Coordinates of C-alpha atoms in Angstrom, one line a residue:
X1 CA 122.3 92.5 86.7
X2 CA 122.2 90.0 89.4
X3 CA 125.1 90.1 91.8
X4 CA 124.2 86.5 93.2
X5 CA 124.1 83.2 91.8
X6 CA 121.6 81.6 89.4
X7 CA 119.7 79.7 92.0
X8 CA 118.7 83.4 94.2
X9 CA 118.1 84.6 90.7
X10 CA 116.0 81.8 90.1
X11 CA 113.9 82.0 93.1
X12 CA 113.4 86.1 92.7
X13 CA 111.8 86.0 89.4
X14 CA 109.4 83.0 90.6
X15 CA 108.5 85.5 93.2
X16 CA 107.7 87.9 90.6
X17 CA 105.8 85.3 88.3
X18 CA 103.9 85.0 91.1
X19 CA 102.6 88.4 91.8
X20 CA 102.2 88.5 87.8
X21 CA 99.5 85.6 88.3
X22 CA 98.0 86.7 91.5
X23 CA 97.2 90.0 89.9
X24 CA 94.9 88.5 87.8
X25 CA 92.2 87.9 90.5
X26 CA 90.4 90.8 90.9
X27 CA 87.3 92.1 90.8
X28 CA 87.1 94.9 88.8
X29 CA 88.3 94.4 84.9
X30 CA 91.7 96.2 83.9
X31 CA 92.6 96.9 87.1
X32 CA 93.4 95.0 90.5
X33 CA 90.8 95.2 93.6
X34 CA 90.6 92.3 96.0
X35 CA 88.6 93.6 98.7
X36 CA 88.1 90.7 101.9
X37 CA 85.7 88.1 101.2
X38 CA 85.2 88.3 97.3
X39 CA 85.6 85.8 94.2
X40 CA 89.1 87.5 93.7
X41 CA 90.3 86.7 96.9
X42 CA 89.2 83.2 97.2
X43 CA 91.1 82.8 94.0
X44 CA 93.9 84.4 95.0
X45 CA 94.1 82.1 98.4
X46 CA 93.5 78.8 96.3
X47 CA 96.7 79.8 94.1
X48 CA 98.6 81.1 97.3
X49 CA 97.6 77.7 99.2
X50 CA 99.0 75.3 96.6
X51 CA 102.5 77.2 96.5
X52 CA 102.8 77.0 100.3
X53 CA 101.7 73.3 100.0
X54 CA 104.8 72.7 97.4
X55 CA 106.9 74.5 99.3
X56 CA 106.7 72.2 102.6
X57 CA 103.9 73.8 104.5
X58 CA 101.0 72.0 106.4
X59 CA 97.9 74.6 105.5
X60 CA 95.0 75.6 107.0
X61 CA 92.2 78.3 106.7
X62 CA 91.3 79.8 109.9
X63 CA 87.7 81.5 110.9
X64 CA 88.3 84.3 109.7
X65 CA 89.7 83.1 106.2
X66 CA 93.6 83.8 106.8
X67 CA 95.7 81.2 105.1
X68 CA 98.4 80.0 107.7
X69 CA 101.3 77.5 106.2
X70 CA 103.2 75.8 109.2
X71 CA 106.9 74.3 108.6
X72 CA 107.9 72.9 111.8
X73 CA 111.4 73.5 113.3
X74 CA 113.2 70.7 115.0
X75 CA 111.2 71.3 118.1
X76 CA 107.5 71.9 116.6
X77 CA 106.5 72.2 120.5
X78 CA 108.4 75.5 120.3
X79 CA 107.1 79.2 119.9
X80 CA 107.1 80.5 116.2
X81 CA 108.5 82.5 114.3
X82 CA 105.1 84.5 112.1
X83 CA 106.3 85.7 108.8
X84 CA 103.4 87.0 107.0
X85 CA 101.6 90.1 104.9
X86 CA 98.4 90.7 103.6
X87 CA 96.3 89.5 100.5
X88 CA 93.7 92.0 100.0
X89 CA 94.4 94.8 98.0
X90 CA 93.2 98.7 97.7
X91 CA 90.6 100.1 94.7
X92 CA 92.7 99.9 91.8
X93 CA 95.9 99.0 93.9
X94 CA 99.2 97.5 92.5
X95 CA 100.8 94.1 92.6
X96 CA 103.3 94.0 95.2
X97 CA 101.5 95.4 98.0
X98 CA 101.2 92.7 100.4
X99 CA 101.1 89.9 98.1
X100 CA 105.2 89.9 97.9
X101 CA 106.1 89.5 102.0
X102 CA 103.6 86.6 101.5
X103 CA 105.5 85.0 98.5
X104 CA 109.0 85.8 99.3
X105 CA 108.2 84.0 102.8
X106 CA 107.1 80.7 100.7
X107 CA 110.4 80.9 99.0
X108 CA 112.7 80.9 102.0
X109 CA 110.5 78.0 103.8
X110 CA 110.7 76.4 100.1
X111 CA 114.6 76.4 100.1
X112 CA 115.0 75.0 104.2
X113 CA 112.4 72.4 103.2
X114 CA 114.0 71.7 99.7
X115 CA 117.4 71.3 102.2
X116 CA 115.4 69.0 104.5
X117 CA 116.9 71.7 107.3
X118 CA 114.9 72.1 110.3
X119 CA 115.0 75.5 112.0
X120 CA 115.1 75.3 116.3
X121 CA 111.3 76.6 116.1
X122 CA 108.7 76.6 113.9
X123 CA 107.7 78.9 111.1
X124 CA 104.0 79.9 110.2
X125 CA 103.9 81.9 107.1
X126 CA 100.3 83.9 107.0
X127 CA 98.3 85.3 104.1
X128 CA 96.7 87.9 106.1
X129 CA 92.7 88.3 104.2
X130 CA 92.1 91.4 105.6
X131 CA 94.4 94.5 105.9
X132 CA 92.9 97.9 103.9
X133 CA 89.4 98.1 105.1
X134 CA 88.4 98.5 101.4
X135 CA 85.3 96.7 102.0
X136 CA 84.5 97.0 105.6
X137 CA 86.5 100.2 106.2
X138 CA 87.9 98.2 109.1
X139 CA 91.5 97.7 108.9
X140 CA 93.8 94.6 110.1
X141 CA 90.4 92.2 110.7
X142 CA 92.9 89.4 109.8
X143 CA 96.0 90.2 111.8
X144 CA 93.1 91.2 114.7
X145 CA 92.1 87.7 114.8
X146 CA 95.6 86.2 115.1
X147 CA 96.3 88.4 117.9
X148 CA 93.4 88.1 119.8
X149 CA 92.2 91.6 119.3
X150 CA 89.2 91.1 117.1
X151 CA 86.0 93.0 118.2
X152 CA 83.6 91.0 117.7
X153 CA 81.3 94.2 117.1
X154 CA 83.0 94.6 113.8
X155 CA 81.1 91.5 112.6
X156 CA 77.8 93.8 112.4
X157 CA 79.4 96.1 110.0
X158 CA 78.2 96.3 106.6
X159 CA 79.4 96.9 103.0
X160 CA 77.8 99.1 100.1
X161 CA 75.7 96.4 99.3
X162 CA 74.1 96.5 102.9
X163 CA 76.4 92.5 103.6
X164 CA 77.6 92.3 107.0
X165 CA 81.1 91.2 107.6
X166 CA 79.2 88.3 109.4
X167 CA 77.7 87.0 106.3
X168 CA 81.2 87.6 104.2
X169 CA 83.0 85.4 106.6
X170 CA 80.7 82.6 105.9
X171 CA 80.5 82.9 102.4
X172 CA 84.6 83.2 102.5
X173 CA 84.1 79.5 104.0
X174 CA 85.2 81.0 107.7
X175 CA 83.1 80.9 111.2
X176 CA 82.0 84.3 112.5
X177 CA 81.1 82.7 116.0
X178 CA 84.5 81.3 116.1
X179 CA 86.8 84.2 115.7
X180 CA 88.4 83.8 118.7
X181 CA 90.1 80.4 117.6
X182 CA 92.2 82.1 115.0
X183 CA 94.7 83.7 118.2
X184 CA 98.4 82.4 119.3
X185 CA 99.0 83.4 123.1
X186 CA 102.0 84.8 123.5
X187 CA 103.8 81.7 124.6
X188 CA 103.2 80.1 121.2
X189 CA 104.7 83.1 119.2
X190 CA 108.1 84.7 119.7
X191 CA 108.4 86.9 116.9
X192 CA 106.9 88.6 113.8
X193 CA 109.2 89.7 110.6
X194 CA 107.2 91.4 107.4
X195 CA 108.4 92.0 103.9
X196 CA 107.0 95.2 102.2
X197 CA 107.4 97.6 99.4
X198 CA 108.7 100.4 101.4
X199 CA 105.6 102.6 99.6
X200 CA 108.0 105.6 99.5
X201 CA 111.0 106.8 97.8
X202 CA 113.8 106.8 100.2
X203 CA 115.5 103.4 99.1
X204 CA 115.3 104.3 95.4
X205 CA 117.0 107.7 96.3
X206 CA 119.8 106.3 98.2
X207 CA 120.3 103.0 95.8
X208 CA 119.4 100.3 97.7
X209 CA 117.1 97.2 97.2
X210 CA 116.1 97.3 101.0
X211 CA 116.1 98.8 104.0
X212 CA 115.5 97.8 107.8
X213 CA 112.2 99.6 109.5
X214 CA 112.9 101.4 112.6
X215 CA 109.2 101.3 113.4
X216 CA 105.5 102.1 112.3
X217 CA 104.1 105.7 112.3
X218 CA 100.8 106.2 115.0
X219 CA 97.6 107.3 113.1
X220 CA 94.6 109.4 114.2
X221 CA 91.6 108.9 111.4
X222 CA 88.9 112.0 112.2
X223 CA 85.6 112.7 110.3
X224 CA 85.2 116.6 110.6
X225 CA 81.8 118.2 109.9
X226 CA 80.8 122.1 109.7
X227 CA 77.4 122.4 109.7
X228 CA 75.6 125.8 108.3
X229 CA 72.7 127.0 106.7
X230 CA 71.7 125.6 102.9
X231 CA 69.8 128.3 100.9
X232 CA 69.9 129.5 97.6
X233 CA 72.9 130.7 95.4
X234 CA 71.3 133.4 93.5
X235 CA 69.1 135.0 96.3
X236 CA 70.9 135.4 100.0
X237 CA 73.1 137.6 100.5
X238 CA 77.0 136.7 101.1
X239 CA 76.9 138.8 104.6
X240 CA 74.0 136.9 105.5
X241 CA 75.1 133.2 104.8
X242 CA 76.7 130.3 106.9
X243 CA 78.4 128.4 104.5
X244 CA 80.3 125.6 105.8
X245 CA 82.1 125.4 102.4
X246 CA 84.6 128.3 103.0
X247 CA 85.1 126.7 106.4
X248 CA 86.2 123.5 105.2
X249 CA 88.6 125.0 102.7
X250 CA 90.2 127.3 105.4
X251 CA 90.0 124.0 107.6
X252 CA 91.9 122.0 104.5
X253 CA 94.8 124.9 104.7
X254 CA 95.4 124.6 108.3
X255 CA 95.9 121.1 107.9
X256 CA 98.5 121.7 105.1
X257 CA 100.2 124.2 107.3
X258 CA 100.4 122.2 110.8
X259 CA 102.0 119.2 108.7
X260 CA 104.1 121.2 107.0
X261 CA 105.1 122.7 110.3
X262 CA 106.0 120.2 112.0
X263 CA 108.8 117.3 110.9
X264 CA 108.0 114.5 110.1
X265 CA 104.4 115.2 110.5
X266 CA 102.0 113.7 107.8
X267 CA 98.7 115.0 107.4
X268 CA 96.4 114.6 105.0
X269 CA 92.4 115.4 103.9
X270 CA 91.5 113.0 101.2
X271 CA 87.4 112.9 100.8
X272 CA 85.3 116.0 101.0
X273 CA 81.5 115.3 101.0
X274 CA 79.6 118.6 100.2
X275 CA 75.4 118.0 100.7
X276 CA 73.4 118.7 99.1
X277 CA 76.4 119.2 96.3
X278 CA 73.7 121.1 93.8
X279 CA 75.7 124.6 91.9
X280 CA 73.3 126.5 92.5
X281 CA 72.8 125.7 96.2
X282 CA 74.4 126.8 99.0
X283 CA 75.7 123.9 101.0
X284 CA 74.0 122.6 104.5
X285 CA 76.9 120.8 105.2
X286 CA 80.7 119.1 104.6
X287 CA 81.8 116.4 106.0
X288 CA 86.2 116.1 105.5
X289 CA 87.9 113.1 106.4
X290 CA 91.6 113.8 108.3
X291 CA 94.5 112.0 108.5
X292 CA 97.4 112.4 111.0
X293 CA 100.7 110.2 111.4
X294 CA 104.1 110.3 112.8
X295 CA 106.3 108.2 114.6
X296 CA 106.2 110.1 117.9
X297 CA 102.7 109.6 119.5
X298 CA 103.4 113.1 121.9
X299 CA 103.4 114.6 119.0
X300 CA 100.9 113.4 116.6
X301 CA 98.6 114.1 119.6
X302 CA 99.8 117.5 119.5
X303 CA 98.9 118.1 116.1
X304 CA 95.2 116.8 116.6
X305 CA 94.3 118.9 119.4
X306 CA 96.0 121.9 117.4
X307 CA 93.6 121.2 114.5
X308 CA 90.8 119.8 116.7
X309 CA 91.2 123.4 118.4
X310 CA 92.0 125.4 114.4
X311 CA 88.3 123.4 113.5
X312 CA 86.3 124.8 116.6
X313 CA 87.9 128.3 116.3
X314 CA 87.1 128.3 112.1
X315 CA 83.3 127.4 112.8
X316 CA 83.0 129.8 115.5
X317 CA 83.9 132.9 113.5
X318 CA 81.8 131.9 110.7
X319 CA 78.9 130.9 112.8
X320 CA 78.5 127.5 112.1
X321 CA 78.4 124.4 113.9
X322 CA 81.3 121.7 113.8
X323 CA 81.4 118.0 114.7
X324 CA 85.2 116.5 115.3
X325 CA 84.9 112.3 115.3
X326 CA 87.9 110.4 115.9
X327 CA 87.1 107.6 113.7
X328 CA 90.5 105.0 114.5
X329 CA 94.2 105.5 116.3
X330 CA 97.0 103.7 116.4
X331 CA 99.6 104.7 118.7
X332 CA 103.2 104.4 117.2
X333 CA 104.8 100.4 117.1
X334 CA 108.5 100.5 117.3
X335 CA 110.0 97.5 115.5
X336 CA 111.9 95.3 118.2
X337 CA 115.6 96.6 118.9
X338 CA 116.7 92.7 119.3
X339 CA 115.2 91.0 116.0
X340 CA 115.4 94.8 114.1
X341 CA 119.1 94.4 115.1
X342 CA 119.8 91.1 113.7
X343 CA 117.5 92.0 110.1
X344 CA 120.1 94.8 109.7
X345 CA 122.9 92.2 110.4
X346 CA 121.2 90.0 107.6
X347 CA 121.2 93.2 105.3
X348 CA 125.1 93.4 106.1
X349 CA 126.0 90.2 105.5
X350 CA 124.0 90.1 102.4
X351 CA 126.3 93.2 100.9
X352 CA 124.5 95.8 101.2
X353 CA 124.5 99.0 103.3
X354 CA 121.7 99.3 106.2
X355 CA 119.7 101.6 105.7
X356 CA 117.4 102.6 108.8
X357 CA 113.7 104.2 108.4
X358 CA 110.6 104.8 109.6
X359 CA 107.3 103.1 108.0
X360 CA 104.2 106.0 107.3
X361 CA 102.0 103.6 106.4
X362 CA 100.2 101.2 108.4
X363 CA 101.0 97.5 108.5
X364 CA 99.7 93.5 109.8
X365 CA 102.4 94.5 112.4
X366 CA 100.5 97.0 114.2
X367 CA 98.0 94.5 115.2
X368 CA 100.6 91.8 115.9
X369 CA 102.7 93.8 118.3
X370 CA 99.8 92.8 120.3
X371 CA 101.5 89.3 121.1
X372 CA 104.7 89.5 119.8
X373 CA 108.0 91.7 118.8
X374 CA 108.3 92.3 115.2
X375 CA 110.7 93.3 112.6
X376 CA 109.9 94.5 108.9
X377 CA 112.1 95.0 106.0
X378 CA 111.4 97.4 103.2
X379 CA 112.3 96.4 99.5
X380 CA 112.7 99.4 97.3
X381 CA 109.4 100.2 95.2
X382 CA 109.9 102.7 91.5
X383 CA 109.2 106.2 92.8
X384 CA 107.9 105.6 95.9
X385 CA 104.6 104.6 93.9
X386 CA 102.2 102.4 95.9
X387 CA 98.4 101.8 95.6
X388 CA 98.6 102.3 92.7
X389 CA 98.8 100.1 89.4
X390 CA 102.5 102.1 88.6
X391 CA 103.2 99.8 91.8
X392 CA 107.0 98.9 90.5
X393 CA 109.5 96.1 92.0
X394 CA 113.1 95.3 90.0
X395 CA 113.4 91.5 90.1
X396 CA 116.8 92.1 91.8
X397 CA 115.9 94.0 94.6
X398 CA 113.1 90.8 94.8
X399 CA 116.7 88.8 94.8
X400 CA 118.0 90.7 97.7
X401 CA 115.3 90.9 99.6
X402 CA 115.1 87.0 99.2
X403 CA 118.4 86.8 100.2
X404 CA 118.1 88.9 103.1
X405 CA 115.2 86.8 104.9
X406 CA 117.3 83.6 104.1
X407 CA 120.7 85.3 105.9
X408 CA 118.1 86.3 108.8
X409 CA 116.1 83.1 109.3
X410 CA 120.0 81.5 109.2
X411 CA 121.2 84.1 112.2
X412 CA 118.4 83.6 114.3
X413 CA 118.8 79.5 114.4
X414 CA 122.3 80.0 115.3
X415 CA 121.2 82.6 117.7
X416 CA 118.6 80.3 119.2
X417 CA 120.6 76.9 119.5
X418 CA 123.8 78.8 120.9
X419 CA 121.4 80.3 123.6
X420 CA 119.9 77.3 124.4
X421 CA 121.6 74.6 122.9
X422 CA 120.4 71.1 122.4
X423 CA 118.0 71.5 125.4
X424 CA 116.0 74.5 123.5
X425 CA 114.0 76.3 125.8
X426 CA 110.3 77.5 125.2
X427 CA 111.0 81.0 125.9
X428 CA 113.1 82.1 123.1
X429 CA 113.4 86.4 124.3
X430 CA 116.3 88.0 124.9
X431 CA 118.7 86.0 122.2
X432 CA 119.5 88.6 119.5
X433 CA 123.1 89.7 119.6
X434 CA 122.6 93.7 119.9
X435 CA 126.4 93.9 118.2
X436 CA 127.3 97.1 116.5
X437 CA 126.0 97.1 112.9
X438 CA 128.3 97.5 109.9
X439 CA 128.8 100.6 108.5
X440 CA 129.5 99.8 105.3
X441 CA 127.8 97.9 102.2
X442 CA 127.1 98.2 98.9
X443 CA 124.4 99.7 96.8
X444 CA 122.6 98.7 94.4
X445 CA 124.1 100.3 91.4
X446 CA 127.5 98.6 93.3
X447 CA 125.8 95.1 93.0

């Protein structure tokens, strides 16, 4: 049951209405896929829009179809405070992925407006379009564009339907020669918080509703190909073949063994192209996609040139030629000490024990870090379960997470107008209070 009052239980389950109704645009029948630029999207904007226009926001879609909601603060000429997620979704992905950082943001803007309470700087809450590179299989085009990273090569891309990303910004009523105006400068942003399923099952395992992100794993994306000899099954000999099939599969098992050798290593071969794929052909080629994170970049690289060297060694001995493609890389984004420090406060004061972690997957925060410091908080998903249409959130951990941002947004205007007091000053670094963080809390099942 709800361990807060009526109104915070009020507000959680119109945060879960909400991602009911938003996972109806989609489009693929029976299950949820909002890739950028499509029908589903649009739709899911329109809705998305109209809440943050009830709740207080001035909105505005930018070039490259982000929805930005701005609630100014008592001094609107002040940096802002960018609370935000993303709106696209996976292939058959779940509800809360993205859609409930955006939503529970509305809600806390929705109760200072509904209050009349102005904030010492202003608040842009962001519906990120772009963030799983279902369509594009280019990741973070919207939080790119707000931090001024975009590459404007990108917009030659093209989908399965042979549409460039140039033409799907138009048609998602954005301006691909116009990307550019969709950046803050640094001086007009201060900070970055995200709400997120924690797409793992650490919270659930320890009883909590949320937990406070220590920082965002690096990633190294490689296509690896081994290229042989196709002939056919029933007439050469095995001692006389080069079969890259064998050497993929051996390639697959190193992978398993380096991350399962090394802590807190993640690695991962998810798509396995075999041409020409006939049964009764031996193959020319396979092409294996690899994925590598952790949260230390020394030794994620470690890892890459250990398999980059396993992969070279493999084809050698079978006599086959091998092509290694890195394909994207992140390095690692710790979450900043200063606003992570006063989320965990928030978490404290809330009731609830601070739980510290790490993030695997990627994030809008990655690109963000670009311009500005930023914070995330998890909220405990059912099993760990994410892309996925299992994708589970309890209304009450919805409540606490609610809470959570509320008690935050509420520390850092204190923060701010002790720091600076009536004169507020436009740079807004270095005011967190690094105190020590409580101990104690309660869980869940407490609650």
């Amino acid at each position: 049951m709800f361990s807060k009052d009526a109104d915070l239980e009020s507000r959680a389950s119109a945060v879960f209405a909400r991602c009911e109704r938003l996972a109806l645009f989609t489009e693929e029948s029976g299950r949820i896929t909002r890739p950028y630029g499509s029908r589903a999207l649009l739709g899911a904007r329109d809705d998305v829009a109209d809440w943050m226009s009830a709740a207080g926001l001035t909105t505005r879609i930018d070039a490259i179809g982000n929805l930005r909601g701005r609630y100014d603060g008592s001094d609107p000429t002040a940096p802002a405070l960018l609370i935000g997620s993303h709106l696209d979704s996976v292939r058959n992905g779940g509800r809360y992925d993205g859609p409930l950082g955006i939503l529970v943001a509305i809600s806390v803007v929705e109760r200072l407006s509904g209050t009349g309470h102005r904030l010492p700087f202003p608040i842009e809450v962001i519906a990120f379009a772009e963030e799983e590179g279902l369509r594009f299989q280019a990741t973070y085009l919207g939080s790119r564009a707000v931090a001024g990273t975009f590459d404007a090569a990108l917009l030659d891309l093209t989908d399965g339907e042979r549409i460039t990303l140039r033409q799907a910004v138009r048609h998602f009523g954005g301006n691909p020669d116009d990307v550019s105006s969709c950046a803050l400068a640094g001086t007009q942003v201060f900070g970055y918080v995200e709400v997120h399923i924690e797409q793992g099952p650490r919270l659930e395992s320890r009883g909590l509703p949320v937990g406070v992100v220590t920082g965002i794993a690096g990633q190294t994306r490689a296509d690896v190909t081994f290229r042989g000899e196709t002939g056919h099954a029933g007439t050469v000999a095995m001692e006389l073949r080069r079969d890259p099939l064998p050497a993929a599969a051996e390639f697959v098992l190193a992978v398993e063994h380096v991350g399962r050798s090394t802590t807190d290593l993640v690695a991962t071969v998810g798509a396995v192209s075999v041409d020409p794929g006939a049964s009764n052909v031996i193959p020319g080629s396979v092409e294996l996609s690899l994925d590598l994170r952790h949260p230390d970049d020394v030794v994620r690289d470690r890892a890459v040139v250990e398999l980059h060297d396993r992969a070279r060694n493999i084809a050698v001995a079978r006599n086959l030629d091998v092509n290694w493609q890195i394909v994207q890389e992140n390095a690692a984004v710790p979450c900043d000490p200063e606003l992570t420090a006063l989320l965990a406060r928030a978490v404290a004061a809330a009731g609830y024990s601070v739980e510290m972690l790490p993030s695997g997957a990627g994030h809008d925060g990655v690109a963000i870090s670009a311009i500005a410091p930023i914070a995330m908080l998890f909220v405990c998903c059912a099993g760990g379960v994410s892309h996925s249409p299992a994708e589970s959130v309890d209304i009450c951990d919805i409540a606490a997470a609610v809470d959570v941002l509320d008690r935050f947004l509420g520390l850092l205007g204190e923060q701010v107008a002790h720091m600076h007091g009536e004169d507020q000053a436009r740079d807004l670094s270095g005011w967190v209070s690094t105190a020590s963080l409580p101990e104690m809390g309660k869980t869940r099942a407490e609650g």
